[in-house]
Amino acid sequence: MFFNKKGQDDKPEVVFLNTEIYSCSDDNCKGWMRKDFASDDLKCPLCGNDTTEEMRELPQIL
């Protein structure tokens, strides 16, 4: 049998960056969005409540 190991070592390294996000202010909701993709009204995309600005370490978007 032949097993191809090509590609196992070629996985790109995941880079984590401190990213500004808007997180839902409701404790029961887990909604959040990156600042770059936030809506104009800054409402939670899941429940519609207000959001607060936070920093999280997230993978870099290429």
PDB file of C-alpha atoms in Angstrom:
ATOM      1  CA  MET A   1       0.000   0.000   0.000  1.00  0.00           C
ATOM      2  CA  PHE A   2       1.047   3.558  -0.641  1.00  0.00           C
ATOM      3  CA  PHE A   3       0.417   6.386   1.812  1.00  0.00           C
ATOM      4  CA  ASN A   4       1.002   9.947   0.721  1.00  0.00           C
ATOM      5  CA  LYS A   5       2.338  12.101   3.541  1.00  0.00           C
ATOM      6  CA  LYS A   6       2.408  15.213   1.390  1.00  0.00           C
ATOM      7  CA  GLY A   7       0.365  17.995   2.917  1.00  0.00           C
ATOM      8  CA  GLN A   8       0.668  16.922   6.539  1.00  0.00           C
ATOM      9  CA  ASP A   9       3.626  19.225   7.125  1.00  0.00           C
ATOM     10  CA  ASP A  10       2.346  21.930   4.770  1.00  0.00           C
ATOM     11  CA  LYS A  11      -0.411  23.231   7.079  1.00  0.00           C
ATOM     12  CA  PRO A  12      -0.194  27.001   7.534  1.00  0.00           C
ATOM     13  CA  GLU A  13       0.561  28.275  11.011  1.00  0.00           C
ATOM     14  CA  VAL A  14      -2.452  29.887  12.704  1.00  0.00           C
ATOM     15  CA  VAL A  15      -1.662  33.444  13.800  1.00  0.00           C
ATOM     16  CA  PHE A  16      -3.679  34.864  16.699  1.00  0.00           C
ATOM     17  CA  LEU A  17      -4.128  38.643  17.010  1.00  0.00           C
ATOM     18  CA  ASN A  18      -5.755  40.888  19.604  1.00  0.00           C
ATOM     19  CA  THR A  19      -8.955  41.888  17.828  1.00  0.00           C
ATOM     20  CA  GLU A  20     -11.589  44.462  18.720  1.00  0.00           C
ATOM     21  CA  ILE A  21     -15.058  42.932  18.935  1.00  0.00           C
ATOM     22  CA  TYR A  22     -18.557  43.916  19.963  1.00  0.00           C
ATOM     23  CA  SER A  23     -20.042  41.474  22.465  1.00  0.00           C
ATOM     24  CA  CYS A  24     -23.682  41.233  23.527  1.00  0.00           C
ATOM     25  CA  SER A  25     -24.401  42.918  26.862  1.00  0.00           C
ATOM     26  CA  ASP A  26     -26.983  40.237  27.815  1.00  0.00           C
ATOM     27  CA  ASP A  27     -25.430  37.540  30.044  1.00  0.00           C
ATOM     28  CA  ASN A  28     -27.637  34.816  28.519  1.00  0.00           C
ATOM     29  CA  CYS A  29     -26.551  35.559  24.927  1.00  0.00           C
ATOM     30  CA  LYS A  30     -23.220  34.504  23.402  1.00  0.00           C
ATOM     31  CA  GLY A  31     -23.445  36.787  20.359  1.00  0.00           C
ATOM     32  CA  TRP A  32     -20.440  38.800  19.200  1.00  0.00           C
ATOM     33  CA  MET A  33     -18.951  40.222  16.002  1.00  0.00           C
ATOM     34  CA  ARG A  34     -15.602  41.587  14.876  1.00  0.00           C
ATOM     35  CA  LYS A  35     -15.425  45.375  14.670  1.00  0.00           C
ATOM     36  CA  ASP A  36     -14.590  45.124  10.957  1.00  0.00           C
ATOM     37  CA  PHE A  37     -17.852  43.272  10.272  1.00  0.00           C
ATOM     38  CA  ALA A  38     -20.144  45.061  12.747  1.00  0.00           C
ATOM     39  CA  SER A  39     -23.504  46.388  11.669  1.00  0.00           C
ATOM     40  CA  ASP A  40     -24.176  50.132  11.650  1.00  0.00           C
ATOM     41  CA  ASP A  41     -26.550  50.047  14.630  1.00  0.00           C
ATOM     42  CA  LEU A  42     -24.132  47.912  16.805  1.00  0.00           C
ATOM     43  CA  LYS A  43     -26.928  45.566  17.882  1.00  0.00           C
ATOM     44  CA  CYS A  44     -26.325  41.903  18.731  1.00  0.00           C
ATOM     45  CA  PRO A  45     -26.715  39.734  15.603  1.00  0.00           C
ATOM     46  CA  LEU A  46     -28.533  37.026  17.599  1.00  0.00           C
ATOM     47  CA  CYS A  47     -30.877  38.765  20.036  1.00  0.00           C
ATOM     48  CA  GLY A  48     -30.852  42.455  19.049  1.00  0.00           C
ATOM     49  CA  ASN A  49     -29.638  43.827  22.413  1.00  0.00           C
ATOM     50  CA  ASP A  50     -26.940  46.478  22.760  1.00  0.00           C
ATOM     51  CA  THR A  51     -23.278  45.470  22.520  1.00  0.00           C
ATOM     52  CA  THR A  52     -20.114  46.456  24.375  1.00  0.00           C
ATOM     53  CA  GLU A  53     -16.623  46.820  22.926  1.00  0.00           C
ATOM     54  CA  GLU A  54     -14.048  44.207  24.023  1.00  0.00           C
ATOM     55  CA  MET A  55     -10.707  42.738  22.965  1.00  0.00           C
ATOM     56  CA  ARG A  56     -10.252  39.009  22.188  1.00  0.00           C
ATOM     57  CA  GLU A  57      -7.405  36.949  20.839  1.00  0.00           C
ATOM     58  CA  LEU A  58      -8.763  35.560  17.558  1.00  0.00           C
ATOM     59  CA  PRO A  59      -7.259  33.894  14.488  1.00  0.00           C
ATOM     60  CA  GLN A  60      -6.142  36.267  11.773  1.00  0.00           C
ATOM     61  CA  ILE A  61      -8.426  36.490   8.732  1.00  0.00           C
ATOM     62  CA  LEU A  62      -6.459  36.377   5.505  1.00  0.00           C
TER      63      LEU A  62
END
